[in-house]
Coordinates of C-alpha atoms and ligand atoms in Angstrom, one line a residue:
X1 CA -10.5 19.0 2.0
X2 CA -10.5 18.1 -1.7
X3 CA -7.9 15.3 -1.7
X4 CA -6.0 14.4 -5.4
X5 CA -5.5 10.4 -4.8
X6 CA -3.0 9.2 -7.1
X7 CA -3.4 5.7 -7.9
X8 CA -7.0 5.9 -6.6
X9 CA -8.2 3.1 -8.3
X10 CA -5.6 0.8 -7.0
X11 CA -6.2 -1.5 -4.0
X12 CA -5.0 0.6 -0.9
X13 CA -5.9 3.7 -3.0
X14 CA -9.7 2.8 -3.7
X15 CA -10.2 1.8 -0.4
X16 CA -8.7 4.9 1.0
X17 CA -11.0 6.8 -1.3
X18 CA -14.1 5.6 0.5
X19 CA -12.9 6.3 4.1
X20 CA -12.2 10.3 2.7
X21 CA -15.8 10.3 1.4
X22 CA -17.4 8.7 4.9
X23 CA -15.3 11.4 6.8
X24 CA -16.6 14.0 4.4
X25 CA -13.5 14.8 2.1
X26 CA -13.7 15.2 -1.5
X27 CA -11.5 12.8 -3.4
X28 CA -10.5 13.2 -6.8
X29 CA -8.7 9.8 -8.2
X30 CA -6.5 9.8 -11.0
X31 CA -4.7 6.8 -12.0
X32 CA -3.9 6.2 -15.3
X33 CA -5.7 1.9 -14.9
X34 CA -2.5 0.3 -15.5
X35 CA -3.3 -1.7 -12.8
X36 CA -6.9 -0.9 -11.7
X37 CA -10.5 -1.2 -13.2
X38 CA -12.8 1.5 -13.4
X39 CA -15.5 -0.3 -12.2
X40 CA -14.4 0.2 -8.8
X41 CA -15.9 3.5 -8.9
X42 CA -18.7 2.3 -9.1
X43 CA -18.5 0.1 -6.0
X44 CA -17.0 3.4 -4.1
X45 CA -20.7 5.4 -5.0
X46 CA -22.0 2.3 -3.7
X47 CA -20.4 2.4 -0.4
X48 CA -19.7 5.8 0.3
X49 CA -22.9 7.3 -0.9
X50 CA -21.4 9.1 -4.0
X51 CA -18.8 8.9 -7.2
X52 CA -16.0 10.4 -7.0
X53 CA -14.3 12.4 -9.6
X54 CA -12.1 10.7 -11.8
X55 CA -9.3 11.6 -14.0
X56 CA -7.8 8.8 -16.6
X57 CA -4.4 10.1 -16.6
X58 CA -0.1 9.5 -16.0
X59 CA 1.4 11.5 -12.7
X60 CA 4.0 11.7 -15.3
X61 CA 1.9 14.2 -16.8
X62 CA 2.7 17.3 -15.2
X63 CA 0.3 19.9 -17.5
X64 CA -2.2 17.5 -16.2
X65 CA -1.7 16.9 -12.8
X66 CA -1.4 21.3 -13.0
X67 CA -4.5 21.3 -14.4
X68 CA -6.2 19.1 -11.8
X69 CA -4.4 20.5 -8.6
X70 CA -5.9 24.0 -10.0
X71 CA -9.2 23.0 -11.4
X72 CA -10.4 21.0 -8.1
X73 CA -8.9 23.7 -5.6
X74 CA -7.1 20.0 -3.8
X75 CA -6.2 21.1 -0.5
X76 CA -3.5 17.7 -0.3
X77 CA -2.2 15.1 -2.1
X78 CA -2.1 11.0 -1.3
X79 CA 0.4 9.7 -4.0
X80 CA -0.3 6.4 -3.9
X81 CA 0.0 6.0 -8.2
X82 CA 3.4 3.3 -8.8
X83 CA 4.5 0.4 -9.8
X84 CA 5.2 -2.2 -6.7
X85 CA 5.6 -5.8 -7.8
X86 CA 9.6 -6.5 -6.7
X87 CA 10.2 -9.3 -8.9
X88 CA 9.4 -7.1 -12.1
X89 CA 11.5 -3.9 -10.7
X90 CA 14.7 -6.0 -11.2
X91 CA 13.6 -7.1 -14.9
X92 CA 12.7 -3.8 -15.6
X93 CA 14.4 -1.0 -13.6
X94 CA 13.7 1.9 -16.0
X95 CA 10.0 1.6 -15.8
X96 CA 10.2 1.3 -11.9
X97 CA 12.6 4.5 -11.9
X98 CA 10.2 6.2 -14.7
X99 CA 6.7 5.6 -13.0
X100 CA 7.8 6.1 -9.4
X101 CA 10.8 8.5 -9.3
X102 CA 10.1 10.3 -12.2
X103 CA 6.4 10.5 -11.6
X104 CA 6.6 11.5 -8.1
X105 CA 9.3 14.1 -9.5
X106 CA 6.2 15.9 -11.9
X107 CA 3.8 15.8 -9.3
X108 CA 5.9 18.1 -7.0
X109 CA 6.7 20.0 -9.8
X110 CA 3.0 20.4 -10.2
X111 CA 2.0 20.8 -6.9
X112 CA 5.1 23.4 -6.6
X113 CA 3.6 25.5 -9.4
X114 CA 0.3 25.3 -8.2
X115 CA 1.1 25.5 -4.7
X116 CA -0.5 22.9 -3.2
X117 CA 2.0 21.6 -0.6
X118 CA 0.8 19.1 1.5
X119 CA 1.7 15.7 0.8
X120 CA 1.2 12.2 1.7
X121 CA 3.6 9.2 0.1
X122 CA 3.2 5.8 0.1
X123 CA 6.1 4.4 1.0
X124 CA 6.9 0.8 2.1
X125 CA 8.8 -1.1 4.5
X126 CA 11.5 -2.3 2.2
X127 CA 13.1 1.1 2.9
X128 CA 14.6 -0.9 5.8
X129 CA 16.4 -3.1 3.7
X130 CA 17.5 -6.7 4.7
X131 CA 17.7 -5.6 8.6
X132 CA 18.1 -8.5 10.9
X133 CA 17.1 -5.7 14.2
X134 CA 13.3 -6.1 15.2
X135 CA 11.3 -4.6 15.4
X136 CA 11.8 -1.9 13.3
X137 CA 12.0 1.8 14.3
X138 CA 11.5 4.6 11.7
X139 CA 15.2 5.7 12.8
X140 CA 16.6 2.7 11.6
X141 CA 19.1 2.5 9.0
X142 CA 18.0 2.3 5.3
X143 CA 18.8 0.6 2.1
X144 CA 17.0 -1.5 -0.8
X145 CA 17.7 -4.6 -2.1
X146 CA 15.8 -4.3 -5.5
X147 CA 14.6 -1.2 -7.7
X148 CA 11.6 -1.3 -6.4
X149 CA 12.6 -0.6 -3.0
X150 CA 15.2 2.0 -4.0
X151 CA 12.8 3.9 -5.8
X152 CA 11.2 4.3 -3.2
X153 CA 13.9 5.4 -0.8
X154 CA 14.8 7.6 -3.5
X155 CA 11.6 9.7 -3.4
X156 CA 12.0 9.5 0.3
X157 CA 15.3 11.3 -0.1
X158 CA 13.8 13.9 -2.7
X159 CA 11.0 14.4 0.4
X160 CA 13.5 15.3 2.8
X161 CA 15.6 17.4 0.8
X162 CA 12.2 19.2 0.0
X163 CA 11.5 19.8 3.6
X164 CA 14.4 20.8 4.1
X165 CA 14.8 23.5 1.4
X166 CA 10.9 25.1 1.6
X167 CA 9.3 24.9 5.1
X168 CA 6.4 25.6 3.7
X169 CA 5.8 22.0 2.6
X170 CA 3.9 19.4 4.5
X171 CA 5.6 16.0 3.7
X172 CA 4.5 12.3 5.0
X173 CA 6.1 9.1 4.2
X174 CA 3.8 6.4 5.3
X175 CA 5.9 2.7 5.2
X176 CA 3.4 -0.1 4.9
X177 CA 4.5 -3.3 6.2
X178 CA 2.3 -6.0 4.5
X179 CA -1.3 -5.1 3.4
X180 CA -3.9 -7.7 2.9
X181 CA -7.8 -8.1 3.5
X182 CA -10.0 -6.4 1.7
X183 CA -13.9 -4.3 2.5
X184 CA -15.9 -6.1 4.9
X185 CA -18.4 -6.0 2.6
X186 CA -16.8 -7.7 0.1
X187 CA -17.3 -5.9 -3.0
X188 CA -13.7 -4.2 -2.7
X189 CA -10.4 -5.9 -2.5
X190 CA -7.2 -6.8 -4.4
X191 CA -7.4 -8.9 -7.4
X192 CA -3.6 -9.1 -8.9
X193 CA -3.2 -9.6 -12.3
X194 CA -1.5 -13.2 -13.2
X195 CA 0.0 -15.2 -10.6
X196 CA 0.0 -13.4 -7.5
X197 CA 3.2 -12.4 -5.9
X198 CA 2.4 -11.9 -2.5
X199 CA 1.1 -14.3 0.6
X200 CA -2.1 -13.3 0.8
X201 CA -3.8 -13.5 -3.0
X202 CA -2.3 -16.4 -3.2
X203 CA -3.7 -18.2 -0.6
X204 CA -6.8 -16.9 -1.5
X205 CA -6.7 -18.0 -5.0
X206 CA -5.8 -21.8 -3.7
X207 CA -8.9 -21.3 -1.5
X208 CA -11.5 -20.6 -4.1
X209 CA -9.8 -23.6 -6.6
X210 CA -7.7 -21.5 -8.8
X211 CA -4.3 -22.6 -7.8
X212 CA -3.0 -26.5 -6.8
X213 CA -1.3 -25.3 -3.8
X214 CA 0.7 -22.9 -1.9
X215 CA 4.7 -22.9 -2.7
X216 CA 6.1 -22.0 1.1
X217 CA 9.1 -20.5 0.4
X218 CA 11.6 -22.2 2.9
X219 CA 10.9 -23.6 6.4
X220 CA 14.0 -23.4 8.2
X221 CA 14.4 -19.7 9.0
X222 CA 15.0 -18.9 12.6
X223 CA 11.5 -18.1 13.2
X224 CA 8.9 -20.3 16.2
X225 CA 7.8 -22.1 12.9
X226 CA 10.8 -21.8 10.5
X227 CA 8.6 -19.9 8.1
X228 CA 9.1 -16.5 7.1
X229 CA 7.6 -14.0 9.6
X230 CA 6.0 -10.6 8.4
X231 CA 4.0 -7.8 10.4
X232 CA 0.4 -8.0 8.2
X233 CA -2.3 -5.1 8.3
X234 CA -5.7 -5.0 7.3
X235 CA -5.9 -2.5 4.0
X236 CA -9.4 -0.7 6.3
X237 CA -6.6 0.0 9.1
X238 CA -3.9 1.3 7.2
X239 CA -7.0 3.6 5.0
X240 CA -7.9 4.7 8.6
X241 CA -4.0 5.5 8.8
X242 CA -4.3 7.9 6.0
X243 CA -7.0 9.5 7.3
X244 CA -4.9 10.1 10.8
X245 CA -1.7 10.9 8.5
X246 CA -3.4 13.7 6.3
X247 CA -5.1 15.6 9.7
X248 CA -1.6 15.6 11.5
X249 CA 0.1 16.6 8.3
X250 CA -2.2 19.0 6.8
X251 CA -0.4 22.7 7.6
X252 CA 2.1 21.2 9.7
X253 CA 5.9 22.0 7.9
X254 CA 8.3 19.1 7.9
X255 CA 9.2 15.5 6.6
X256 CA 7.0 13.2 9.1
X257 CA 7.5 9.5 8.6
X258 CA 5.3 6.7 10.2
X259 CA 5.5 3.2 10.1
X260 CA 2.2 1.7 9.6
X261 CA 2.1 -2.0 10.7
X262 CA 0.1 -3.9 13.7
X263 CA 3.8 -5.0 15.5
X264 CA 2.7 -8.1 15.5
X265 CA 4.7 -11.2 13.4
X266 CA 2.6 -13.7 11.7
X267 CA 4.4 -16.7 10.3
X268 CA 3.1 -17.9 6.6
X269 CA 1.9 -21.1 8.6
X270 CA -0.4 -19.3 10.7
X271 CA -1.6 -17.0 7.7
X272 CA -2.3 -20.3 5.9
X273 CA -4.1 -21.9 9.2
X274 CA -6.0 -18.7 9.5
X275 CA -6.9 -18.6 6.4
X276 CA -8.3 -22.3 6.0
X277 CA -10.5 -21.1 9.4
X278 CA -11.9 -18.7 7.6
X279 CA -12.9 -20.4 4.4
X280 CA -13.3 -23.9 6.2
X281 CA -11.1 -26.2 4.4
X282 CA -7.6 -27.4 4.9
X283 CA -5.6 -25.8 2.5
X284 CA -2.5 -27.5 0.7
X285 CA 0.9 -26.7 0.4
X286 CA 4.5 -27.5 -0.5
X287 CA 7.7 -26.6 1.0
X288 CA 9.8 -25.3 -1.5
X289 CA 13.5 -23.7 -1.5
X290 CA 13.0 -20.0 0.2
X291 CA 12.7 -17.1 -2.5
X292 CA 16.1 -15.1 -2.9
X293 CA 16.1 -11.8 -1.1
X294 CA 13.6 -12.6 1.5
X295 CA 14.4 -11.9 4.7
X296 CA 13.4 -14.3 8.0
X297 CA 11.3 -11.5 9.8
X298 CA 9.9 -8.3 9.4
X299 CA 7.4 -6.2 12.2
X300 CA 7.1 -3.1 12.8
X301 CA 7.5 -0.8 15.8
X302 CA 4.4 1.0 15.6
X303 CA 4.7 3.3 18.7
X304 CA 5.6 6.6 16.5
X305 CA 2.1 6.5 14.5
X306 CA 0.4 5.7 17.7
X307 CA 1.7 8.4 19.8
X308 CA 1.4 10.9 17.0
X309 CA -1.5 10.2 15.1
X310 CA -3.7 8.7 17.9
X311 CA -3.8 5.9 15.0
X312 CA -3.1 1.7 15.9
X313 CA -4.3 -1.2 14.2
X314 CA -7.8 -2.4 15.2
X315 CA -8.2 -5.8 13.0
X316 CA -7.0 -9.3 13.8
X317 CA -5.3 -11.5 11.2
X318 CA -9.0 -13.5 11.4
X319 CA -10.3 -10.6 10.4
X320 CA -8.0 -10.2 7.3
X321 CA -8.7 -13.8 6.3
X322 CA -12.3 -13.1 6.7
X323 CA -12.6 -10.5 4.7
X324 CA -10.1 -11.6 1.9
X325 CA -12.5 -14.6 1.9
X326 CA -15.4 -12.7 1.3
X327 CA -14.2 -10.8 -1.4
X328 CA -12.2 -13.6 -3.0
X329 CA -15.1 -15.6 -2.7
X330 CA -17.7 -13.9 -4.2
X331 CA -15.0 -12.0 -6.7
X332 CA -12.9 -14.6 -8.5
X333 CA -12.2 -12.3 -11.4
X334 CA -11.5 -9.3 -9.3
X335 CA -13.6 -6.6 -10.7
X336 CA -14.1 -7.3 -14.6
X337 CA -16.9 -9.8 -13.5
Ligands
NAD1 P1 -2.0 -0.3 -6.7 O1 -0.9 -1.1 -7.9 O2 -3.3 -1.7 -7.0 O3 -2.3 0.5 -7.1 C1 -1.3 1.5 -8.0 C2 -2.6 2.5 -8.6 O4 -1.7 3.4 -9.3 C3 -2.9 1.6 -9.6 O5 -4.6 1.4 -9.7 C4 -2.1 1.8 -11.2 O6 -3.0 2.0 -12.3 C5 -1.6 3.8 -11.0 N1 -0.8 3.5 -11.5 C6 0.5 3.1 -11.5 N2 1.6 4.1 -12.3 C7 0.6 5.1 -12.5 C8 1.3 6.5 -13.0 N3 2.5 6.4 -13.9 N4 0.1 7.1 -13.2 C9 -0.9 7.2 -13.0 N5 -1.6 5.9 -12.3 C10 -0.6 5.1 -12.0 O7 -1.2 -1.2 -5.3 P2 -1.3 -1.3 -4.2 O8 -1.3 -1.8 -3.2 O9 -2.9 -0.1 -3.7 O10 -0.2 0.2 -3.8 C11 -0.3 1.7 -3.5 C12 1.0 2.1 -3.4 O11 1.2 1.4 -1.6 C13 2.1 2.0 -4.1 O12 2.8 2.9 -4.0 C14 2.8 0.8 -3.4 O13 4.2 0.8 -3.8 C15 2.7 1.0 -1.7 N6 2.7 0.1 -1.1 C16 2.0 -1.3 -1.1 C17 2.1 -2.1 -0.6 C18 1.4 -3.6 -0.7 O14 1.9 -4.8 -0.5 N7 0.3 -3.6 -1.4 C19 3.2 -2.7 0.5 C20 4.2 -1.0 0.9 C21 3.6 -0.1 -0.3
WQD2 C1 5.0 -12.6 2.5 C2 5.9 -13.7 3.4 C3 7.4 -15.1 1.6 C4 4.6 -15.8 -1.6 C5 6.1 -7.5 -0.6 C6 7.7 -7.0 -0.9 C7 7.5 -5.4 0.0 C8 6.0 -4.9 -0.1 C9 5.2 -6.2 -0.1 C10 5.4 -2.9 -1.5 C11 7.6 -14.2 2.9 C12 6.1 -15.8 1.7 C13 5.0 -15.5 -0.2 C14 4.1 -17.1 -1.6 C15 5.6 -18.0 0.7 N1 5.3 -4.8 -1.0 N2 4.9 -16.7 0.8 N3 4.7 -18.2 -0.6 O1 7.9 -10.6 1.0 O2 7.1 -9.5 2.5 O3 6.8 -8.0 0.7 O4 5.0 -7.0 -0.3 O5 6.3 -2.5 -1.0 O6 8.4 -4.5 -0.7 O7 9.0 -7.5 -0.8 O8 5.5 -9.8 1.1 O9 3.2 -11.6 0.7 O10 5.8 -11.7 -0.9 O11 5.5 -12.5 1.4 O12 5.6 -18.8 1.6 O13 3.3 -18.1 -2.7 O14 5.1 -15.4 2.4 O15 8.2 -15.8 1.1 O16 7.9 -14.9 4.2 P1 7.5 -9.4 1.3 P2 4.9 -11.7 0.4

C-alpha cells in the first residue's frame, strides 16, 4: 500500500516508516520538521534499503495534503504529526489545539475530498486522565488533565462522530502507553530538544554524562517501591503495532480503538536499575517532590490488541534500555552529528 505518514521524521513515525518499508509498503513521509531532523531519512534508507519520499510541509495545509494524497495515490494515512509536551501544552494551549486538533481536521477534510478513508491515529493513554483503576481497558472512562490530553480526546471524539456519520471510513485510534527504546542497530532513536521531560531520555542523558543525576519525582506513591509505575513499550513493538492495526483496519469500516502497551508496569527505580545494567554504571539519583499531575500507576490491559490484531509486545525492559543506550552512547547529539 501507499501510506502517508504524517510526522514521519519524528521518533515513532520514522521507525514505523522503516517497518512499513521492510514490510513492502511505500511510505510517503510528511513533516514540518518542528521537532525532527531530516538526517533520519538517510538512516531509514540505510536500514530499509530505499529512501522514502519526503514532503516538508504542515498538516494544517489542506491544499498540500490534497495534492500529496492524490499524486501519491495514497491508500491509508498514519497520523503521528502533533505536539506532545504536556507542560508546554499548559503554557501554550492554543498552539496545541491548532497543531493537534486543527491539524487533524485539515487532514480529515483533505482525505474526504480525495476519497482516502483509512486512518490510523496516534492517541495516547493520557486520554484515561487520572484513572486509579488498573489495568486500563479501552472502555474505561475518558478524561484529560491538560491541553495535550484534551487535544487527543477531542480528536478521538471527532473520529467517533465521523465513523457514525459516514460508514465508508475506517478509523483506528491507538492509545500508546510509554514508548521508549531505539532501533536495535543504534542508528535511529529519540533525541528530545532541551531538557527531556520523559524518564527514559533523561536517564539516558545521565548515563552519557550530559546530566548530573536523575530527579525521581516522589517515592511515597502506593506502589511496591513508592515510585511511579508505568507501562513502558519498546518503540519497535509499537511500530509493529501500527502494521497490525493497518492490516486490520484498512477496508474495515468504523472506529477501532486499541491500547498499545505491554500490560506490565515498571517503577522509576526499576527502570533506573535496568538502565544501569545496560550501560554498566550505577546511575545517580535524587528523590524530589512528586511532579504535579502525575498518577501513581498506569498500565494497559492489552488483550483487545492481542485478540483482534494478533499483536503483543515481545521486547523486555532490558531490551528497551540496551537499545536506548546503544543509540544514546553513539549519538549523544541525536541526528545533528
Ligand atoms: P515527535 O515529536 O518525535 O514526532 C512528531 C512529528 O510531527 C515531529 O517530527 C514533528 O516535527 C511533526 N509535526 C508536529 N506538528 C506538525 C505539523 N503541524 N505539521 C507537520 N508535522 C508536524 O513525537 P513522537 O514521540 O514520535 O510522537 C508521535 C505521535 O505519538 C504524536 O501524535 C504523539 O502525541 C503520540 N504519542 C507519543 C507518545 C510518546 O511518549 N512519545 C505517547 C503517546 C502518544
Ligand atoms: C514516567 C515516570 C514520572 C521524569 C508522558 C505523558 C503521556 C505520554 C507519555 C504522550 C513518572 C517519572 C519522569 C523524570 C521521574 N505522552 N519521572 N523523573 O508522565 O507517564 O507520560 O509521556 O502522549 O501523555 O504524560 O511519562 O516518562 O514523563 O514519566 O521520576 O525526570 O517517571 O514522575 O512516574 P508519563 P514520563
